[in-house]
């Protein structure tokens, strides 16, 4: 979600210059984070005995990262759900009226990197999750504040740090947004490396920040945490993980408990087991413990929550404890933000499969490669009625998805967005839709907002129940920021904020090295620039995006599956001369003006040149491999996303050295898509299966986990070469 380089050769927006002032650290924090309520002067009493507010770390809360207050348990919060919704809509309307015409000159964008802090026990050969992150965050926050007060230290501490759901997790972003110049892209990897180095400064000699999407043995019995804590606790009531693993801020255990209470049971996460030669059939997990402390303890076995042939997990930590790579863009105006939202939405599943990096859960090899469904199930607060398991009586709606899932509708007023593309029934609050419409919000955006507002607010602070709707957006953000979808459409934080309308791209998995994370961040930004420059069209029916999300989870989907994708991504125009996309990795530089769209589109018209409005939508898209989507299909004249990106780069004034450096990152994308290089998920699966301790039974032991984490650390440091994962690229 944070800052990186901007490639904003905007058409027609004014490009940034070398002398353009860079936004402050405060500006960056506002750009990338949802607006948080003001802090209290003193911390509240902890609602859960295992989640105390850490007195040493009060400094963190002065940074405006999280608010302090007294959270309501669900029995109380549900009484105020309509109050929060009603005032949230008023706040949105006030914000809309003040910012709907806001115009920005330059693109701002950036990445968010999430780390797990691992603690090694070299004698026992174990790798554990360190629960000491609050101490590390405190030191990083002090360093960040020192840099703010002393400009001479800014370049040495060009980063910003934030807590995450897990007490073993760090979230790092660059200290300032990147903006303006193509060569700024080359700062992305350098800044990612800097962040890792800064985090290491405050770690013990046996600790290391690792970029793993899911920790392979989270929830396993044994010495998996440092310090050790036995499972269970009043917030999650998990059979596998303790509440001590949850961020100590009162918001997080309250969120965990209120999801469970609203749902009426613990969350039930089931990932299919990978059946190896010696894996039992059916697989019935023998490691599920039995407790009799809470009513929910019987969910797993007695009530059938743990499915045969699946890896069962029962707590929010298994999902929200995953790490990812997210990108946030600030658009020129609200209409451009809506366009980026729509055009990038079909790429969510594609990039999920291409960045697949999560094949192991709770000590077992799974038959999926991605984290998304794990997180979706981990925060699924829907009641049995909302899930369609019982007739509607107490609940108001049947809701098809978890609040963490793919988007449900396109929102742009772009003429290319035909009504037929929003082809799944959208459940939305009719009264809220009516209020929005009566206040000038157009149909598509009104449906989007009123769809988000069918959810209940999960954490309400007593101190923030009654706020000034003209000044605050707390109630709006309460619901907006807990709809975790593949894309997020984000208004300015306040009516007077210098920050504009933003879009967040959320599907990608974190990669093992800074080089890979930089490559995917740069690629996504270049795609958005190319889309706006060439007026590209990625629309397919939303139902097909949903199908793609399901397929993206499959083992080795990047090579073995096909995805629905639009056949013709350029608008039809006047005839032109042929111009295929420049091959990925080409250092060719062009100072030409924007190439005619028709020239780029040459060859795509074979058999489908006249996609008129009356034609069946099924003729607009077809099943493609990810290799075709990314690298193109010359036989069909389809340029692929890399062809699109390279043609965009050809329109910019870029020196040869910069273009060659950018091409290295694009070459990684090309080779991941065509199978020359493995995804992280495939590489991890292979590592486990080739380990001498592996018994072909799907079990990832403590020793295998230790060796895997050690290898990931060495790869990122460049101490070992892994050509099947990284080829000859230097990390």
CSV table of C-alpha atoms in Angstrom, one decimal, residues 325-676:
chain,number,residue,atom,x,y,z
A,325,UNK,CA,2.6,-7.0,-1.1
A,326,UNK,CA,0.1,-4.2,-1.7
A,327,UNK,CA,0.3,-1.1,-3.9
A,328,UNK,CA,-1.6,2.2,-3.4
A,329,UNK,CA,-2.1,4.8,-6.1
A,330,UNK,CA,-3.2,8.4,-5.9
A,331,UNK,CA,-5.1,9.3,-9.0
A,332,UNK,CA,-5.5,12.7,-10.6
A,333,UNK,CA,-9.2,12.8,-9.7
A,334,UNK,CA,-12.1,10.6,-8.6
A,335,UNK,CA,-13.0,9.5,-12.1
A,336,UNK,CA,-9.5,8.3,-12.8
A,337,UNK,CA,-9.5,6.5,-9.5
A,338,UNK,CA,-12.7,4.7,-10.5
A,339,UNK,CA,-11.2,3.8,-13.9
A,340,UNK,CA,-8.0,2.3,-12.3
A,341,UNK,CA,-10.2,0.4,-9.8
A,342,UNK,CA,-12.2,-1.2,-12.6
A,343,UNK,CA,-9.3,-1.9,-15.0
A,344,UNK,CA,-7.1,-3.5,-12.4
A,345,UNK,CA,-9.8,-5.6,-10.9
A,346,UNK,CA,-9.6,-8.4,-13.5
A,347,UNK,CA,-5.8,-8.5,-12.9
A,348,UNK,CA,-6.3,-9.4,-9.2
A,349,UNK,CA,-6.6,-13.2,-9.8
A,350,UNK,CA,-3.9,-13.2,-12.4
A,351,UNK,CA,-1.4,-11.5,-10.1
A,352,UNK,CA,-2.4,-13.8,-7.2
A,353,UNK,CA,-1.5,-16.9,-9.2
A,354,UNK,CA,1.6,-15.3,-10.6
A,355,UNK,CA,2.9,-14.3,-7.1
A,356,UNK,CA,1.7,-17.6,-5.5
A,357,UNK,CA,3.8,-18.1,-2.3
A,358,UNK,CA,1.7,-19.9,0.3
A,359,UNK,CA,1.6,-23.7,-0.1
A,360,UNK,CA,2.1,-24.8,3.6
A,361,UNK,CA,-0.3,-24.4,6.6
A,362,UNK,CA,-0.1,-25.6,10.1
A,363,UNK,CA,2.8,-27.9,9.3
A,364,UNK,CA,1.2,-29.6,6.3
A,365,UNK,CA,1.7,-29.3,2.5
A,366,UNK,CA,-1.6,-28.1,1.1
A,367,UNK,CA,-3.1,-28.6,-2.4
A,368,UNK,CA,-3.3,-24.8,-2.9
A,369,UNK,CA,-0.6,-22.2,-3.6
A,370,UNK,CA,-2.2,-19.0,-2.3
A,371,UNK,CA,-3.3,-17.4,0.9
A,372,UNK,CA,-6.4,-15.5,-0.2
A,373,UNK,CA,-9.1,-18.1,0.8
A,374,UNK,CA,-7.4,-18.6,4.2
A,375,UNK,CA,-7.8,-15.0,5.0
A,376,UNK,CA,-11.3,-14.9,3.6
A,377,UNK,CA,-12.3,-17.7,5.9
A,378,UNK,CA,-10.4,-16.3,8.9
A,379,UNK,CA,-12.5,-13.1,9.1
A,380,UNK,CA,-15.8,-14.5,7.9
A,381,UNK,CA,-18.2,-13.0,10.4
A,382,UNK,CA,-21.4,-14.0,8.5
A,383,UNK,CA,-24.1,-15.7,10.5
A,384,UNK,CA,-25.6,-19.1,9.5
A,385,UNK,CA,-28.5,-17.2,8.0
A,386,UNK,CA,-26.3,-14.9,6.0
A,387,UNK,CA,-24.4,-17.9,4.7
A,388,UNK,CA,-27.6,-19.5,3.6
A,389,UNK,CA,-27.5,-22.4,6.1
A,390,UNK,CA,-30.7,-21.3,7.8
A,391,UNK,CA,-33.7,-19.3,6.7
A,392,UNK,CA,-33.5,-15.5,7.2
A,393,UNK,CA,-34.9,-14.6,10.6
A,394,UNK,CA,-32.6,-12.5,12.6
A,395,UNK,CA,-30.3,-11.4,9.7
A,396,UNK,CA,-31.3,-9.1,7.0
A,397,UNK,CA,-29.4,-10.4,4.0
A,398,UNK,CA,-28.0,-13.5,2.4
A,399,UNK,CA,-24.4,-12.6,1.7
A,400,UNK,CA,-22.5,-14.7,-0.8
A,401,UNK,CA,-18.9,-13.8,0.3
A,402,UNK,CA,-16.8,-13.1,3.3
A,403,UNK,CA,-15.9,-9.5,3.9
A,404,UNK,CA,-12.4,-10.4,2.7
A,405,UNK,CA,-12.9,-11.4,-1.0
A,406,UNK,CA,-12.9,-10.3,-4.6
A,407,UNK,CA,-14.8,-7.2,-5.6
A,408,UNK,CA,-18.5,-7.5,-6.4
A,409,UNK,CA,-19.1,-4.7,-8.9
A,410,UNK,CA,-17.3,-2.3,-11.3
A,411,UNK,CA,-17.8,1.4,-10.3
A,412,UNK,CA,-16.5,3.5,-13.2
A,413,UNK,CA,-18.7,5.7,-15.4
A,414,UNK,CA,-16.4,4.9,-18.3
A,415,UNK,CA,-18.5,4.2,-21.4
A,416,UNK,CA,-16.6,0.9,-21.8
A,417,UNK,CA,-18.2,-0.3,-18.5
A,418,UNK,CA,-21.3,-1.9,-19.9
A,419,UNK,CA,-24.1,-2.9,-17.5
A,420,UNK,CA,-23.7,-6.6,-18.6
A,421,UNK,CA,-20.3,-6.7,-16.9
A,422,UNK,CA,-21.9,-6.3,-13.5
A,423,UNK,CA,-23.5,-9.7,-13.9
A,424,UNK,CA,-23.8,-11.0,-10.3
A,425,UNK,CA,-26.6,-10.0,-8.0
A,426,UNK,CA,-25.4,-7.2,-5.8
A,427,UNK,CA,-26.7,-7.2,-2.3
A,428,UNK,CA,-26.9,-3.7,-1.0
A,429,UNK,CA,-28.8,-1.6,1.6
A,430,UNK,CA,-31.7,0.0,-0.3
A,431,UNK,CA,-32.2,2.8,2.2
A,432,UNK,CA,-28.6,3.8,2.1
A,433,UNK,CA,-28.7,3.6,-1.7
A,434,UNK,CA,-31.7,5.9,-1.7
A,435,UNK,CA,-30.0,8.4,0.6
A,436,UNK,CA,-26.8,8.4,-1.6
A,437,UNK,CA,-28.8,8.8,-4.8
A,438,UNK,CA,-30.9,11.7,-3.4
A,439,UNK,CA,-27.6,13.5,-2.5
A,440,UNK,CA,-26.2,13.3,-6.0
A,441,UNK,CA,-24.2,10.0,-5.9
A,442,UNK,CA,-24.5,8.2,-9.3
A,443,UNK,CA,-25.9,4.7,-9.5
A,444,UNK,CA,-22.7,2.7,-9.7
A,445,UNK,CA,-20.9,4.4,-6.8
A,446,UNK,CA,-24.1,4.4,-4.7
A,447,UNK,CA,-24.5,0.7,-5.2
A,448,UNK,CA,-20.8,0.1,-4.3
A,449,UNK,CA,-21.0,2.1,-1.1
A,450,UNK,CA,-24.4,0.7,0.0
A,451,UNK,CA,-23.0,-2.8,-0.7
A,452,UNK,CA,-20.1,-2.2,1.6
A,453,UNK,CA,-22.5,-1.0,4.2
A,454,UNK,CA,-24.5,-4.3,4.5
A,455,UNK,CA,-21.7,-5.3,6.9
A,456,UNK,CA,-21.7,-4.5,10.6
A,457,UNK,CA,-19.0,-2.5,12.2
A,458,UNK,CA,-16.9,-4.9,14.2
A,459,UNK,CA,-15.0,-2.6,16.6
A,460,UNK,CA,-16.7,0.5,18.0
A,461,UNK,CA,-15.0,2.7,20.6
A,462,UNK,CA,-17.1,4.3,23.3
A,463,UNK,CA,-15.2,7.5,23.0
A,464,UNK,CA,-15.8,7.8,19.2
A,465,UNK,CA,-19.5,6.9,19.1
A,466,UNK,CA,-20.6,10.5,18.8
A,467,UNK,CA,-18.3,12.6,16.6
A,468,UNK,CA,-18.7,15.7,14.4
A,469,UNK,CA,-19.8,14.3,11.0
A,470,UNK,CA,-18.6,17.5,9.3
A,471,UNK,CA,-15.0,16.9,10.5
A,472,UNK,CA,-14.7,13.2,11.1
A,473,UNK,CA,-14.8,10.1,8.8
A,474,UNK,CA,-14.4,7.6,11.6
A,475,UNK,CA,-17.7,5.8,11.1
A,476,UNK,CA,-17.3,5.7,7.4
A,477,UNK,CA,-13.8,4.3,7.7
A,478,UNK,CA,-15.0,1.8,10.3
A,479,UNK,CA,-16.9,0.0,7.5
A,480,UNK,CA,-14.8,1.0,4.5
A,481,UNK,CA,-11.6,-0.3,6.0
A,482,UNK,CA,-13.0,-3.7,7.1
A,483,UNK,CA,-14.3,-4.6,3.7
A,484,UNK,CA,-11.0,-6.3,2.6
A,485,UNK,CA,-11.4,-6.9,-1.1
A,486,UNK,CA,-9.0,-7.4,-4.0
A,487,UNK,CA,-9.3,-3.7,-4.8
A,488,UNK,CA,-10.1,-0.8,-2.5
A,489,UNK,CA,-11.5,2.6,-3.6
A,490,UNK,CA,-10.3,5.2,-1.0
A,491,UNK,CA,-11.6,8.7,-0.7
A,492,UNK,CA,-9.3,11.5,0.7
A,493,UNK,CA,-8.8,11.1,4.4
A,494,UNK,CA,-10.5,14.4,5.2
A,495,UNK,CA,-12.1,17.4,3.5
A,496,UNK,CA,-8.9,19.5,3.8
A,497,UNK,CA,-6.3,16.7,3.2
A,498,UNK,CA,-3.7,17.3,0.5
A,499,UNK,CA,-4.2,13.7,-0.4
A,500,UNK,CA,-6.5,12.8,-3.3
A,501,UNK,CA,-8.6,9.8,-4.4
A,502,UNK,CA,-6.7,6.5,-4.1
A,503,UNK,CA,-6.9,2.9,-5.2
A,504,UNK,CA,-5.3,0.0,-3.5
A,505,UNK,CA,-4.3,-3.2,-5.4
A,506,UNK,CA,-4.4,-6.0,-2.8
A,507,UNK,CA,-4.1,-9.5,-4.2
A,508,UNK,CA,-0.4,-10.1,-4.6
A,509,UNK,CA,1.6,-12.4,-2.2
A,510,UNK,CA,4.8,-11.3,-0.7
A,511,UNK,CA,7.9,-12.6,-2.4
A,512,UNK,CA,11.1,-14.1,-0.8
A,513,UNK,CA,13.5,-11.3,-1.9
A,514,UNK,CA,13.4,-7.6,-2.3
A,515,UNK,CA,14.3,-7.9,-6.0
A,516,UNK,CA,11.1,-9.9,-6.6
A,517,UNK,CA,8.9,-7.6,-4.6
A,518,UNK,CA,10.3,-4.6,-6.4
A,519,UNK,CA,9.7,-6.3,-9.8
A,520,UNK,CA,6.0,-6.9,-9.1
A,521,UNK,CA,5.5,-3.5,-7.6
A,522,UNK,CA,7.1,-1.8,-10.6
A,523,UNK,CA,5.2,-4.0,-13.1
A,524,UNK,CA,1.8,-3.1,-11.5
A,525,UNK,CA,2.5,0.6,-11.6
A,526,UNK,CA,3.6,0.4,-15.2
A,527,UNK,CA,0.4,-1.4,-16.1
A,528,UNK,CA,-1.7,1.3,-14.6
A,529,UNK,CA,0.2,4.0,-16.5
A,530,UNK,CA,-0.2,2.1,-19.7
A,531,UNK,CA,-3.9,1.5,-19.1
A,532,UNK,CA,-4.5,5.3,-18.7
A,533,UNK,CA,-2.2,6.3,-21.6
A,534,UNK,CA,-3.7,3.8,-24.1
A,535,UNK,CA,-7.2,3.8,-22.7
A,536,UNK,CA,-7.0,0.0,-22.5
A,537,UNK,CA,-10.0,-2.2,-21.7
A,538,UNK,CA,-9.7,-5.2,-19.4
A,539,UNK,CA,-13.5,-5.5,-18.7
A,540,UNK,CA,-14.9,-9.0,-18.4
A,541,UNK,CA,-18.0,-10.0,-16.5
A,542,UNK,CA,-17.5,-9.9,-12.7
A,543,UNK,CA,-18.7,-13.5,-12.5
A,544,UNK,CA,-15.6,-14.5,-14.6
A,545,UNK,CA,-13.3,-12.6,-12.3
A,546,UNK,CA,-14.8,-14.6,-9.4
A,547,UNK,CA,-14.2,-17.8,-11.4
A,548,UNK,CA,-10.6,-16.7,-12.0
A,549,UNK,CA,-10.1,-16.1,-8.2
A,550,UNK,CA,-11.1,-19.7,-7.5
A,551,UNK,CA,-8.7,-21.1,-10.2
A,552,UNK,CA,-5.8,-18.9,-9.0
A,553,UNK,CA,-5.6,-20.9,-5.8
A,554,UNK,CA,-5.0,-24.2,-7.5
A,555,UNK,CA,-1.6,-25.8,-7.2
A,556,UNK,CA,0.7,-24.6,-10.0
A,557,UNK,CA,-2.2,-22.6,-11.5
A,558,UNK,CA,0.4,-20.2,-13.1
A,559,UNK,CA,1.3,-23.0,-15.6
A,560,UNK,CA,-1.6,-25.6,-15.4
A,561,UNK,CA,-4.7,-23.4,-15.5
A,562,UNK,CA,-6.4,-21.0,-17.8
A,563,UNK,CA,-8.1,-17.8,-16.9
A,564,UNK,CA,-10.9,-15.7,-18.5
A,565,UNK,CA,-9.3,-12.6,-20.1
A,566,UNK,CA,-10.4,-10.0,-22.6
A,567,UNK,CA,-9.3,-10.8,-26.2
A,568,UNK,CA,-9.1,-7.2,-27.4
A,569,UNK,CA,-7.6,-4.8,-24.8
A,570,UNK,CA,-7.3,-1.7,-27.1
A,571,UNK,CA,-10.2,0.4,-28.3
A,572,UNK,CA,-11.0,0.1,-32.0
A,573,UNK,CA,-9.7,3.1,-34.0
A,574,UNK,CA,-8.6,4.1,-37.4
A,575,UNK,CA,-6.3,1.9,-39.4
A,576,UNK,CA,-2.6,2.1,-38.7
A,577,UNK,CA,0.7,0.4,-39.3
A,578,UNK,CA,1.5,-2.8,-37.5
A,579,UNK,CA,3.4,-2.4,-34.2
A,580,UNK,CA,3.7,-5.4,-31.9
A,581,UNK,CA,4.6,-5.0,-28.3
A,582,UNK,CA,8.3,-4.7,-27.6
A,583,UNK,CA,9.5,-8.1,-26.2
A,584,UNK,CA,10.0,-8.1,-22.5
A,585,UNK,CA,13.5,-7.3,-21.4
A,586,UNK,CA,14.3,-5.3,-24.6
A,587,UNK,CA,16.4,-2.2,-23.8
A,588,UNK,CA,15.1,-0.5,-27.0
A,589,UNK,CA,14.4,3.2,-26.3
A,590,UNK,CA,12.0,5.3,-28.3
A,591,UNK,CA,11.4,9.0,-28.1
A,592,UNK,CA,8.4,8.7,-30.3
A,593,UNK,CA,5.1,10.3,-29.4
A,594,UNK,CA,2.3,8.1,-28.1
A,595,UNK,CA,1.8,5.4,-30.7
A,596,UNK,CA,-1.6,5.2,-32.3
A,597,UNK,CA,-3.8,2.7,-30.5
A,598,UNK,CA,-4.8,1.2,-33.8
A,599,UNK,CA,-1.2,0.3,-34.5
A,600,UNK,CA,-0.9,-1.5,-31.2
A,601,UNK,CA,-4.2,-3.2,-31.9
A,602,UNK,CA,-3.1,-4.5,-35.3
A,603,UNK,CA,-3.6,-8.2,-35.6
A,604,UNK,CA,-6.1,-8.4,-32.7
A,605,UNK,CA,-8.9,-7.9,-35.2
A,606,UNK,CA,-8.5,-11.4,-36.6
A,607,UNK,CA,-12.0,-12.9,-36.3
A,608,UNK,CA,-13.1,-10.3,-33.7
A,609,UNK,CA,-12.4,-6.9,-35.2
A,610,UNK,CA,-15.9,-5.6,-34.8
A,611,UNK,CA,-17.0,-6.1,-31.2
A,612,UNK,CA,-20.1,-4.1,-31.4
A,613,UNK,CA,-22.4,-3.5,-28.5
A,614,UNK,CA,-24.9,-6.0,-29.8
A,615,UNK,CA,-22.5,-8.9,-29.8
A,616,UNK,CA,-22.6,-11.6,-27.1
A,617,UNK,CA,-20.2,-10.8,-24.3
A,618,UNK,CA,-18.7,-14.3,-24.4
A,619,UNK,CA,-17.1,-13.3,-27.7
A,620,UNK,CA,-15.1,-10.6,-25.9
A,621,UNK,CA,-13.1,-12.9,-23.7
A,622,UNK,CA,-11.6,-16.3,-23.8
A,623,UNK,CA,-9.6,-18.7,-21.6
A,624,UNK,CA,-5.9,-17.9,-21.7
A,625,UNK,CA,-2.8,-19.1,-19.9
A,626,UNK,CA,-1.0,-16.7,-17.7
A,627,UNK,CA,1.8,-16.9,-20.2
A,628,UNK,CA,-0.5,-15.6,-22.9
A,629,UNK,CA,-2.0,-12.9,-20.6
A,630,UNK,CA,1.5,-11.6,-19.6
A,631,UNK,CA,3.7,-12.3,-22.6
A,632,UNK,CA,1.1,-12.2,-25.4
A,633,UNK,CA,0.1,-14.6,-28.2
A,634,UNK,CA,1.6,-13.6,-31.5
A,635,UNK,CA,-0.6,-16.0,-33.4
A,636,UNK,CA,-3.7,-14.2,-32.3
A,637,UNK,CA,-2.1,-10.7,-32.3
A,638,UNK,CA,-2.6,-10.4,-28.6
A,639,UNK,CA,0.3,-8.2,-27.2
A,640,UNK,CA,0.0,-9.3,-23.5
A,641,UNK,CA,0.5,-7.0,-20.5
A,642,UNK,CA,4.2,-6.8,-21.0
A,643,UNK,CA,3.7,-5.7,-24.6
A,644,UNK,CA,1.4,-3.0,-23.3
A,645,UNK,CA,4.0,-1.9,-20.7
A,646,UNK,CA,6.9,-1.9,-23.1
A,647,UNK,CA,4.9,0.2,-25.7
A,648,UNK,CA,4.2,2.6,-22.9
A,649,UNK,CA,7.9,2.8,-22.0
A,650,UNK,CA,8.6,3.5,-25.6
A,651,UNK,CA,6.6,6.7,-25.3
A,652,UNK,CA,8.8,8.1,-22.5
A,653,UNK,CA,12.2,9.9,-22.6
A,654,UNK,CA,14.2,7.3,-20.7
A,655,UNK,CA,18.0,6.9,-20.9
A,656,UNK,CA,19.3,3.5,-22.0
A,657,UNK,CA,20.8,2.7,-18.6
A,658,UNK,CA,17.4,3.3,-16.8
A,659,UNK,CA,15.5,1.3,-19.4
A,660,UNK,CA,17.9,-1.6,-19.1
A,661,UNK,CA,17.5,-1.6,-15.3
A,662,UNK,CA,13.7,-1.6,-15.6
A,663,UNK,CA,13.9,-4.4,-18.1
A,664,UNK,CA,15.5,-6.7,-15.6
A,665,UNK,CA,12.4,-6.5,-13.4
A,666,UNK,CA,10.1,-7.0,-16.4
A,667,UNK,CA,12.2,-10.0,-17.4
A,668,UNK,CA,11.5,-11.7,-14.1
A,669,UNK,CA,7.7,-11.2,-14.7
A,670,UNK,CA,8.1,-12.7,-18.1
A,671,UNK,CA,10.0,-15.8,-16.9
A,672,UNK,CA,7.6,-16.4,-14.0
A,673,UNK,CA,4.7,-16.3,-16.4
A,674,UNK,CA,6.2,-18.7,-19.0
A,675,UNK,CA,7.5,-21.2,-16.5
A,676,UNK,CA,11.2,-20.6,-17.0
